[in-house]
Amino acid sequence: MAKACGSRGRQMRSLTDKQRIDYPILAITLFSVLYNCILAYINHNIMPLSISHVVLCEGLMMISSVAFILKKGIYEEDLPIVLFLGFALVITIYIIVFNRLTFIDQFRNILIIFAFAGIGSWASERTVKLAFRIACTAVLLFLVCEIVSTPFYVSLFHPGEYFENTRGIKQVSFNSTGLFANALGFQGRFSFGLIDHRSSSIFLEQVSLANFCGVIVIYLLSFWPKLALLEKALCISTVLLILLTNDTRTMLIFSCVSIGGYFLFPKIPKAFNLTLMPVIILIGFFVHFMKPDEVGDNFTGRIGVTIKKMLDLDIQAILGLSISRIGEFADSGYVYLIYGSTIFGLIVFWLFVCLYPAGRTAAQRRCAHSLSLFIFLNMMIGGTAIFSIKIAGLLWLLVGYMRVSDNPRAVRVQSENLNESRVPG
């Protein structure tokens, strides 16, 4: 009888946990998605901003997340992300000491993963769903606005001016639109031709919007059976409109593969992820040797650029002793990671991405496999975009939640504390 009552109690607590809204987690996550467009609006309409304001916003998010994690407490299951952050700190100190040059970008990237995966592991199902629902709604709303009236969209955010003030990216003379220059595209680039530039929505630049599409696809794979019809329609509409207007070849490929992956991923052991990065790199070498002169801004050209830079790696770069050159590799993820954290940093990052997500349930394996495919494919044709807090925050919140989704830790810790309080003193 006591066991039955205890079981019912745990079920009730689990149900309550799913319906709970964690407002601090929700606020931090939504701010990570929206802060860029908020700052852009302030920059043009209220007061000019600088890079310090961007750093301040990111710092507030990091401090708030870490404070939340520390308040909850560090448990044994947090060991992987704690060790990962510790390793990043050691590598950062090594890079700074031996290069005699301050470089903390890679530590900041890993700190974002630590912070959002950490708070995600404490989030309720309802919180994660609400975060994605609000983010999707905001992206879709301003994407439609950008498509219907680009001048009105520009009048709200003035992306070109914002990036000049806060990132030092000068507005080029041929760009009279007010958009971020890289969103203009060029003749001959892959496009569906629905608008005259690459869409950006609330992210103000095209790469983050493309990667947001990939994050939503991972969310759909992870949550599909649990989503209401309207939620599915919202996410699918957002993904389709991004694919049709952003001209992103990588996310088009990723989205198409993920449709089959929904049925295939649950049948594949999680350990298979460890082969994914080497396979993608090998395919990259094959593509490059088949088309050695491809270096343009197309899919095979971007692969060619990355492979050529990998072939140019020397022992200094592999050991992280050429950090002054890292600015040359912002569009080649694997090379950037090696220059910024040594070859060992790349290996540890690969192991973390593959091993940290859980793989006990079908939904967890869908999340784990799609995460690895998203990141390792992106690193072949891009650089630092996957580490942007605008995308990484929402992504790692999802990964952190999915890691414990079959046995929510908030319920477990609550039960353990309750049992301890009942033990006679």
Coordinates of C-alpha atoms in Angstrom, one line a residue:
M1 CA 0.0 0.0 0.0
A2 CA 2.8 2.4 0.9
K3 CA 4.7 1.6 -2.3
A4 CA 1.5 2.2 -4.3
C5 CA 1.0 5.6 -2.6
G6 CA 4.7 6.4 -3.2
S7 CA 4.4 5.5 -6.9
R8 CA 1.3 7.6 -7.3
G9 CA 3.1 10.5 -5.5
R10 CA 6.0 10.3 -7.9
Q11 CA 3.6 10.2 -10.9
M12 CA 1.8 13.3 -9.6
R13 CA 5.1 15.1 -9.1
S14 CA 6.3 14.2 -12.6
L15 CA 3.0 15.5 -14.1
T16 CA 3.3 18.7 -12.1
D17 CA 6.9 19.1 -13.2
K18 CA 5.9 18.8 -16.9
Q19 CA 3.3 21.5 -16.5
R20 CA 5.6 23.9 -14.5
I21 CA 6.9 27.0 -16.1
D22 CA 10.5 27.9 -15.1
Y23 CA 10.4 31.6 -15.6
P24 CA 14.1 32.3 -15.0
I25 CA 15.1 29.7 -17.6
L26 CA 12.4 30.9 -20.0
A27 CA 13.6 34.6 -19.6
I28 CA 17.3 33.8 -20.1
T29 CA 16.6 31.6 -23.2
L30 CA 14.3 34.0 -24.9
F31 CA 16.6 36.9 -24.2
S32 CA 19.5 34.9 -25.9
V33 CA 17.3 34.7 -29.1
L34 CA 15.9 38.2 -29.0
Y35 CA 18.6 40.4 -27.6
N36 CA 20.2 41.3 -30.9
C37 CA 17.1 42.7 -32.4
I38 CA 16.3 44.6 -29.2
L39 CA 19.7 46.2 -29.2
A40 CA 19.4 47.0 -32.9
Y41 CA 16.1 48.8 -32.2
I42 CA 17.7 50.7 -29.3
N43 CA 20.7 51.5 -31.4
H44 CA 18.8 53.4 -34.1
N45 CA 15.8 54.7 -32.3
I46 CA 17.0 55.6 -28.8
M47 CA 20.8 55.8 -28.5
P48 CA 23.9 54.5 -30.4
L49 CA 25.4 51.3 -28.9
S50 CA 28.8 49.7 -29.1
I51 CA 30.3 46.2 -28.7
S52 CA 30.4 46.7 -24.9
H53 CA 26.6 46.7 -24.8
V54 CA 26.6 43.3 -26.6
V55 CA 29.2 41.9 -24.3
L56 CA 27.2 43.2 -21.3
C57 CA 24.1 41.4 -22.5
E58 CA 25.9 38.1 -23.1
G59 CA 27.6 38.5 -19.7
L60 CA 24.3 38.9 -17.9
M61 CA 23.0 35.8 -19.6
M62 CA 26.0 33.8 -18.6
I63 CA 26.1 35.0 -15.0
S64 CA 22.3 34.4 -14.6
S65 CA 22.6 30.9 -16.0
V66 CA 25.6 29.9 -13.9
A67 CA 24.0 31.4 -10.8
F68 CA 20.9 29.3 -11.5
I69 CA 23.0 26.1 -11.9
L70 CA 25.0 26.8 -8.7
K71 CA 21.8 27.5 -6.7
K72 CA 20.4 24.1 -7.8
G73 CA 23.7 22.5 -7.0
I74 CA 26.3 20.4 -8.9
Y75 CA 25.5 16.7 -9.1
E76 CA 27.3 13.7 -10.4
E77 CA 25.4 13.8 -13.7
D78 CA 26.7 17.3 -14.2
L79 CA 30.3 16.0 -14.3
P80 CA 30.6 15.9 -18.1
I81 CA 29.8 19.6 -18.7
V82 CA 31.8 20.6 -15.6
L83 CA 34.9 18.7 -16.9
F84 CA 34.3 20.1 -20.4
L85 CA 34.3 23.6 -19.1
G86 CA 37.4 22.9 -16.9
F87 CA 39.2 21.5 -20.0
A88 CA 38.3 24.6 -22.0
L89 CA 39.7 26.8 -19.2
V90 CA 43.0 24.9 -19.1
I91 CA 43.3 25.2 -22.9
T92 CA 42.5 28.9 -22.8
I93 CA 45.2 29.5 -20.2
Y94 CA 47.7 27.5 -22.3
I95 CA 46.8 29.4 -25.4
I96 CA 47.2 32.8 -23.7
V97 CA 50.5 31.9 -22.0
F98 CA 52.3 30.4 -25.0
N99 CA 51.0 32.9 -27.6
R100 CA 51.3 35.9 -25.2
L101 CA 48.0 37.1 -26.6
T102 CA 44.6 37.2 -24.9
F103 CA 42.1 34.9 -26.6
I104 CA 39.1 33.7 -24.7
D105 CA 36.6 33.1 -27.5
Q106 CA 36.7 29.4 -27.3
F107 CA 36.2 29.4 -23.5
R108 CA 33.2 31.7 -24.1
N109 CA 31.8 29.3 -26.6
I110 CA 32.1 26.3 -24.2
L111 CA 30.7 28.5 -21.4
I112 CA 27.5 29.0 -23.5
I113 CA 27.2 25.2 -23.9
F114 CA 27.8 24.7 -20.2
A115 CA 25.3 27.4 -19.1
F116 CA 22.4 26.4 -21.4
A117 CA 22.8 22.7 -21.2
G118 CA 23.0 23.1 -17.4
I119 CA 19.7 25.1 -17.1
G120 CA 18.1 22.9 -19.7
S121 CA 18.6 19.8 -17.5
W122 CA 16.5 21.6 -14.8
A123 CA 13.8 22.8 -17.2
S124 CA 10.3 21.4 -17.4
E125 CA 8.8 20.1 -20.6
R126 CA 6.4 23.0 -20.7
T127 CA 9.2 25.6 -20.3
V128 CA 11.1 24.1 -23.3
K129 CA 8.0 24.0 -25.5
L130 CA 7.1 27.6 -24.5
A131 CA 10.6 28.8 -25.3
F132 CA 10.5 27.3 -28.8
R133 CA 6.9 28.5 -29.4
I134 CA 7.6 32.1 -28.5
A135 CA 10.9 32.1 -30.4
C136 CA 9.3 30.6 -33.5
T137 CA 6.4 33.1 -33.4
A138 CA 8.8 36.0 -33.2
V139 CA 11.0 34.7 -36.0
L140 CA 8.0 34.0 -38.3
L141 CA 6.3 37.3 -37.6
F142 CA 9.4 39.4 -38.4
L143 CA 10.3 37.1 -41.3
V144 CA 6.9 37.8 -42.9
C145 CA 7.4 41.5 -42.2
E146 CA 10.8 41.4 -43.9
I147 CA 9.3 39.6 -47.0
V148 CA 6.2 41.8 -47.3
S149 CA 8.0 45.1 -46.7
T150 CA 11.8 45.1 -46.5
P151 CA 11.9 49.0 -46.0
F152 CA 9.6 48.7 -43.0
Y153 CA 11.8 45.9 -41.6
V154 CA 14.9 48.0 -42.1
S155 CA 13.2 51.0 -40.5
L156 CA 12.8 49.0 -37.3
F157 CA 16.3 47.5 -36.9
H158 CA 18.7 49.2 -39.4
P159 CA 20.9 46.0 -39.4
G160 CA 23.7 47.6 -41.4
E161 CA 24.1 50.4 -38.9
Y162 CA 23.8 48.1 -35.9
F163 CA 26.6 45.8 -37.1
E164 CA 28.8 48.8 -37.9
N165 CA 28.3 50.3 -34.4
T166 CA 28.6 47.1 -32.4
R167 CA 30.9 44.8 -34.6
G168 CA 32.9 47.4 -36.6
I169 CA 31.6 45.9 -39.9
K170 CA 31.5 48.9 -42.2
Q171 CA 28.5 49.4 -44.5
V172 CA 29.7 49.0 -48.1
S173 CA 29.0 51.7 -50.6
F174 CA 27.0 49.5 -52.9
N175 CA 24.5 48.6 -50.1
S176 CA 21.8 51.3 -49.9
T177 CA 19.2 48.9 -48.4
G178 CA 20.2 49.3 -44.8
L179 CA 20.5 45.5 -44.5
F180 CA 23.6 43.7 -43.3
A181 CA 25.7 43.5 -46.5
N182 CA 26.3 39.7 -46.4
A183 CA 22.6 39.2 -46.6
L184 CA 22.4 40.7 -50.1
G185 CA 23.8 37.6 -51.8
F186 CA 25.1 37.8 -55.4
Q187 CA 24.2 36.7 -58.9
G188 CA 24.5 33.0 -59.5
R189 CA 24.1 32.0 -55.8
F190 CA 21.6 29.3 -55.1
S191 CA 18.2 30.9 -54.5
F192 CA 14.4 30.2 -54.8
G193 CA 14.1 33.8 -56.0
L194 CA 11.2 34.8 -53.6
I195 CA 12.9 37.9 -52.3
D196 CA 15.9 39.9 -53.5
H197 CA 18.2 39.1 -50.6
R198 CA 18.8 36.4 -48.0
S199 CA 16.3 36.7 -45.2
S200 CA 17.5 37.5 -41.6
S201 CA 14.4 38.1 -39.5
I202 CA 15.1 38.9 -35.8
F203 CA 18.7 37.8 -36.1
L204 CA 19.5 40.6 -38.6
E205 CA 22.0 38.5 -40.5
Q206 CA 21.4 35.4 -42.6
V207 CA 23.6 32.8 -41.1
S208 CA 21.9 32.7 -37.7
L209 CA 18.5 32.5 -39.3
A210 CA 19.6 29.5 -41.4
N211 CA 21.0 27.8 -38.2
F212 CA 17.8 28.6 -36.3
C213 CA 16.0 26.5 -39.0
G214 CA 18.3 23.6 -38.1
V215 CA 17.6 24.0 -34.4
I216 CA 13.8 23.9 -35.0
V217 CA 14.3 20.7 -37.1
I218 CA 16.1 19.1 -34.1
Y219 CA 13.3 20.2 -31.8
L220 CA 10.7 18.7 -34.1
L221 CA 12.5 15.4 -34.3
S222 CA 12.8 15.4 -30.5
F223 CA 9.3 16.5 -29.6
W224 CA 7.1 15.5 -32.6
P225 CA 4.7 13.1 -30.8
K226 CA 4.2 15.5 -27.9
L227 CA 3.4 18.6 -30.1
A228 CA -0.2 19.8 -30.7
L229 CA -1.3 20.4 -34.3
L230 CA -0.9 24.2 -34.1
E231 CA 2.6 23.9 -32.6
K232 CA 3.6 21.5 -35.5
A233 CA 2.1 23.9 -38.0
L234 CA 4.0 26.9 -36.5
C235 CA 7.4 25.1 -36.5
I236 CA 6.9 23.7 -40.0
S237 CA 5.8 27.0 -41.4
T238 CA 8.8 28.7 -39.9
V239 CA 11.2 26.1 -41.3
L240 CA 9.7 26.2 -44.8
L241 CA 9.7 30.0 -45.0
I242 CA 13.3 30.1 -43.9
L243 CA 14.3 27.5 -46.5
L244 CA 12.5 29.4 -49.2
T245 CA 13.9 32.8 -48.5
N246 CA 17.3 32.3 -46.8
D247 CA 18.9 30.4 -49.6
T248 CA 20.6 28.1 -47.2
R249 CA 21.9 25.0 -49.0
T250 CA 23.2 23.3 -45.9
M251 CA 20.0 23.5 -43.9
L252 CA 18.0 22.4 -46.9
I253 CA 20.1 19.2 -47.0
F254 CA 19.9 18.8 -43.3
S255 CA 16.1 19.2 -43.2
C256 CA 15.6 16.7 -46.0
V257 CA 17.9 14.1 -44.3
S258 CA 16.1 14.7 -41.0
I259 CA 12.7 13.6 -42.5
G260 CA 14.1 10.2 -43.1
G261 CA 16.1 10.5 -39.9
Y262 CA 13.0 10.7 -37.8
F263 CA 12.3 7.0 -38.7
L264 CA 15.9 5.9 -39.0
F265 CA 17.6 7.6 -36.0
P266 CA 15.8 5.6 -33.3
K267 CA 17.2 2.4 -34.8
I268 CA 20.8 3.6 -34.7
P269 CA 22.9 3.2 -31.5
K270 CA 24.0 6.5 -30.1
A271 CA 27.7 5.4 -30.3
F272 CA 27.3 5.7 -34.1
N273 CA 27.7 9.5 -33.7
L274 CA 31.4 9.0 -33.1
T275 CA 31.8 8.0 -36.7
L276 CA 29.9 11.0 -38.1
M277 CA 32.6 13.7 -37.9
P278 CA 35.3 11.5 -39.4
V279 CA 32.9 10.4 -42.2
I280 CA 32.0 14.0 -43.0
I281 CA 35.6 15.0 -43.1
L282 CA 36.5 12.1 -45.4
I283 CA 33.6 13.0 -47.7
G284 CA 35.0 16.5 -47.7
F285 CA 38.4 15.3 -48.8
F286 CA 36.8 13.2 -51.5
V287 CA 34.8 16.2 -52.8
H288 CA 37.9 18.3 -52.8
F289 CA 40.0 15.9 -54.7
M290 CA 37.2 15.4 -57.2
K291 CA 37.0 19.2 -57.7
P292 CA 40.3 20.6 -56.5
D293 CA 39.7 24.1 -58.0
E294 CA 36.4 24.7 -56.3
V295 CA 36.8 27.5 -53.8
G296 CA 33.7 29.7 -54.5
D297 CA 30.7 30.5 -52.4
N298 CA 28.8 27.3 -53.3
F299 CA 28.5 24.1 -51.3
T300 CA 31.4 22.3 -52.9
G301 CA 33.4 25.5 -52.9
R302 CA 33.0 26.0 -49.2
I303 CA 34.0 22.4 -48.6
G304 CA 37.1 23.0 -50.8
V305 CA 38.1 26.0 -48.8
T306 CA 37.9 24.1 -45.5
I307 CA 39.9 21.1 -46.8
K308 CA 42.6 23.3 -48.3
K309 CA 43.0 25.1 -44.9
M310 CA 43.1 21.7 -43.2
L311 CA 45.9 20.6 -45.5
D312 CA 47.8 23.7 -44.7
L313 CA 47.8 23.0 -41.0
D314 CA 51.3 22.8 -39.5
I315 CA 52.6 21.6 -36.1
Q316 CA 52.4 25.2 -34.7
A317 CA 48.7 25.5 -35.6
I318 CA 47.9 21.9 -34.4
L319 CA 49.4 22.8 -31.0
G320 CA 47.5 26.1 -30.8
L321 CA 50.7 28.3 -31.2
S322 CA 49.5 30.4 -34.1
I323 CA 46.5 32.0 -32.5
S324 CA 47.2 35.4 -34.2
R325 CA 46.0 33.8 -37.5
I326 CA 42.7 32.6 -36.2
G327 CA 40.8 35.5 -37.9
E328 CA 41.5 33.9 -41.3
F329 CA 39.4 30.8 -40.4
A330 CA 36.1 32.2 -39.3
D331 CA 34.4 30.3 -42.2
S332 CA 36.1 26.9 -41.6
G333 CA 34.8 25.4 -38.4
Y334 CA 37.2 22.5 -38.0
V335 CA 40.3 24.7 -38.7
Y336 CA 39.0 27.5 -36.4
L337 CA 38.6 25.0 -33.6
I338 CA 42.1 23.6 -34.0
Y339 CA 43.7 27.1 -34.1
G340 CA 41.6 28.2 -31.1
S341 CA 41.9 25.2 -28.9
T342 CA 44.6 22.8 -30.4
I343 CA 43.9 19.5 -32.0
F344 CA 43.0 18.2 -28.5
G345 CA 40.3 20.8 -28.2
L346 CA 38.7 19.5 -31.4
I347 CA 38.9 15.9 -30.2
V348 CA 37.3 16.8 -26.8
F349 CA 34.6 18.8 -28.5
W350 CA 33.8 15.9 -30.9
L351 CA 33.6 13.5 -27.9
F352 CA 31.4 15.8 -25.9
V353 CA 28.9 16.4 -28.8
C354 CA 28.7 12.7 -29.4
L355 CA 28.6 11.4 -25.9
Y356 CA 26.8 14.0 -23.8
P357 CA 23.3 13.6 -25.2
A358 CA 21.4 10.7 -23.9
G359 CA 20.3 7.8 -26.1
R360 CA 18.0 5.7 -24.0
T361 CA 14.7 6.5 -25.7
A362 CA 13.7 7.0 -29.4
A363 CA 13.3 10.8 -28.9
Q364 CA 16.7 11.1 -27.2
R365 CA 18.4 9.2 -30.1
R366 CA 16.7 11.4 -32.6
C367 CA 18.0 14.4 -30.7
A368 CA 21.5 13.0 -30.4
H369 CA 21.9 12.0 -34.0
S370 CA 20.4 15.2 -35.5
L371 CA 22.6 17.3 -33.1
S372 CA 25.8 15.6 -34.4
L373 CA 24.8 15.9 -38.0
F374 CA 23.8 19.6 -37.6
I375 CA 27.1 20.5 -35.9
F376 CA 29.6 18.5 -37.9
L377 CA 28.0 19.3 -41.2
N378 CA 28.0 23.0 -40.3
M379 CA 31.6 23.0 -39.3
M380 CA 32.5 21.8 -42.8
I381 CA 31.0 24.8 -44.6
G382 CA 31.0 27.4 -41.7
G383 CA 32.9 28.6 -38.7
T384 CA 31.8 30.3 -35.6
A385 CA 28.1 30.5 -36.3
I386 CA 27.1 27.4 -34.3
F387 CA 28.6 28.9 -31.2
S388 CA 26.6 32.1 -31.4
I389 CA 24.5 32.5 -28.3
K390 CA 21.5 33.5 -30.5
I391 CA 21.4 29.9 -31.7
A392 CA 23.5 27.9 -29.2
G393 CA 21.4 29.0 -26.3
L394 CA 18.2 27.5 -27.6
L395 CA 20.0 24.4 -29.0
W396 CA 21.8 23.4 -25.8
L397 CA 18.7 24.2 -23.7
L398 CA 17.0 21.5 -25.8
V399 CA 19.9 19.1 -25.5
G400 CA 20.2 19.6 -21.8
Y401 CA 16.5 18.9 -21.3
M402 CA 16.5 15.9 -23.6
R403 CA 19.3 14.3 -21.7
V404 CA 17.0 13.9 -18.6
S405 CA 13.6 13.9 -20.4
D406 CA 12.8 10.3 -19.5
N407 CA 13.6 10.9 -15.8
P408 CA 13.4 14.6 -15.0
R409 CA 16.0 15.6 -12.5
A410 CA 13.8 18.1 -10.7
V411 CA 11.4 15.3 -9.8
R412 CA 14.3 13.0 -8.7
V413 CA 16.0 15.6 -6.6
Q414 CA 12.6 16.6 -5.0
S415 CA 11.9 12.9 -4.2
E416 CA 15.4 12.4 -2.8
N417 CA 15.1 15.4 -0.6
L418 CA 11.7 14.3 0.6
N419 CA 13.0 10.8 1.4
E420 CA 16.0 12.3 3.3
S421 CA 13.7 14.4 5.4
R422 CA 11.7 11.4 6.4
V423 CA 14.8 9.5 7.6
P424 CA 14.8 9.5 11.4
G425 CA 17.6 11.8 12.8

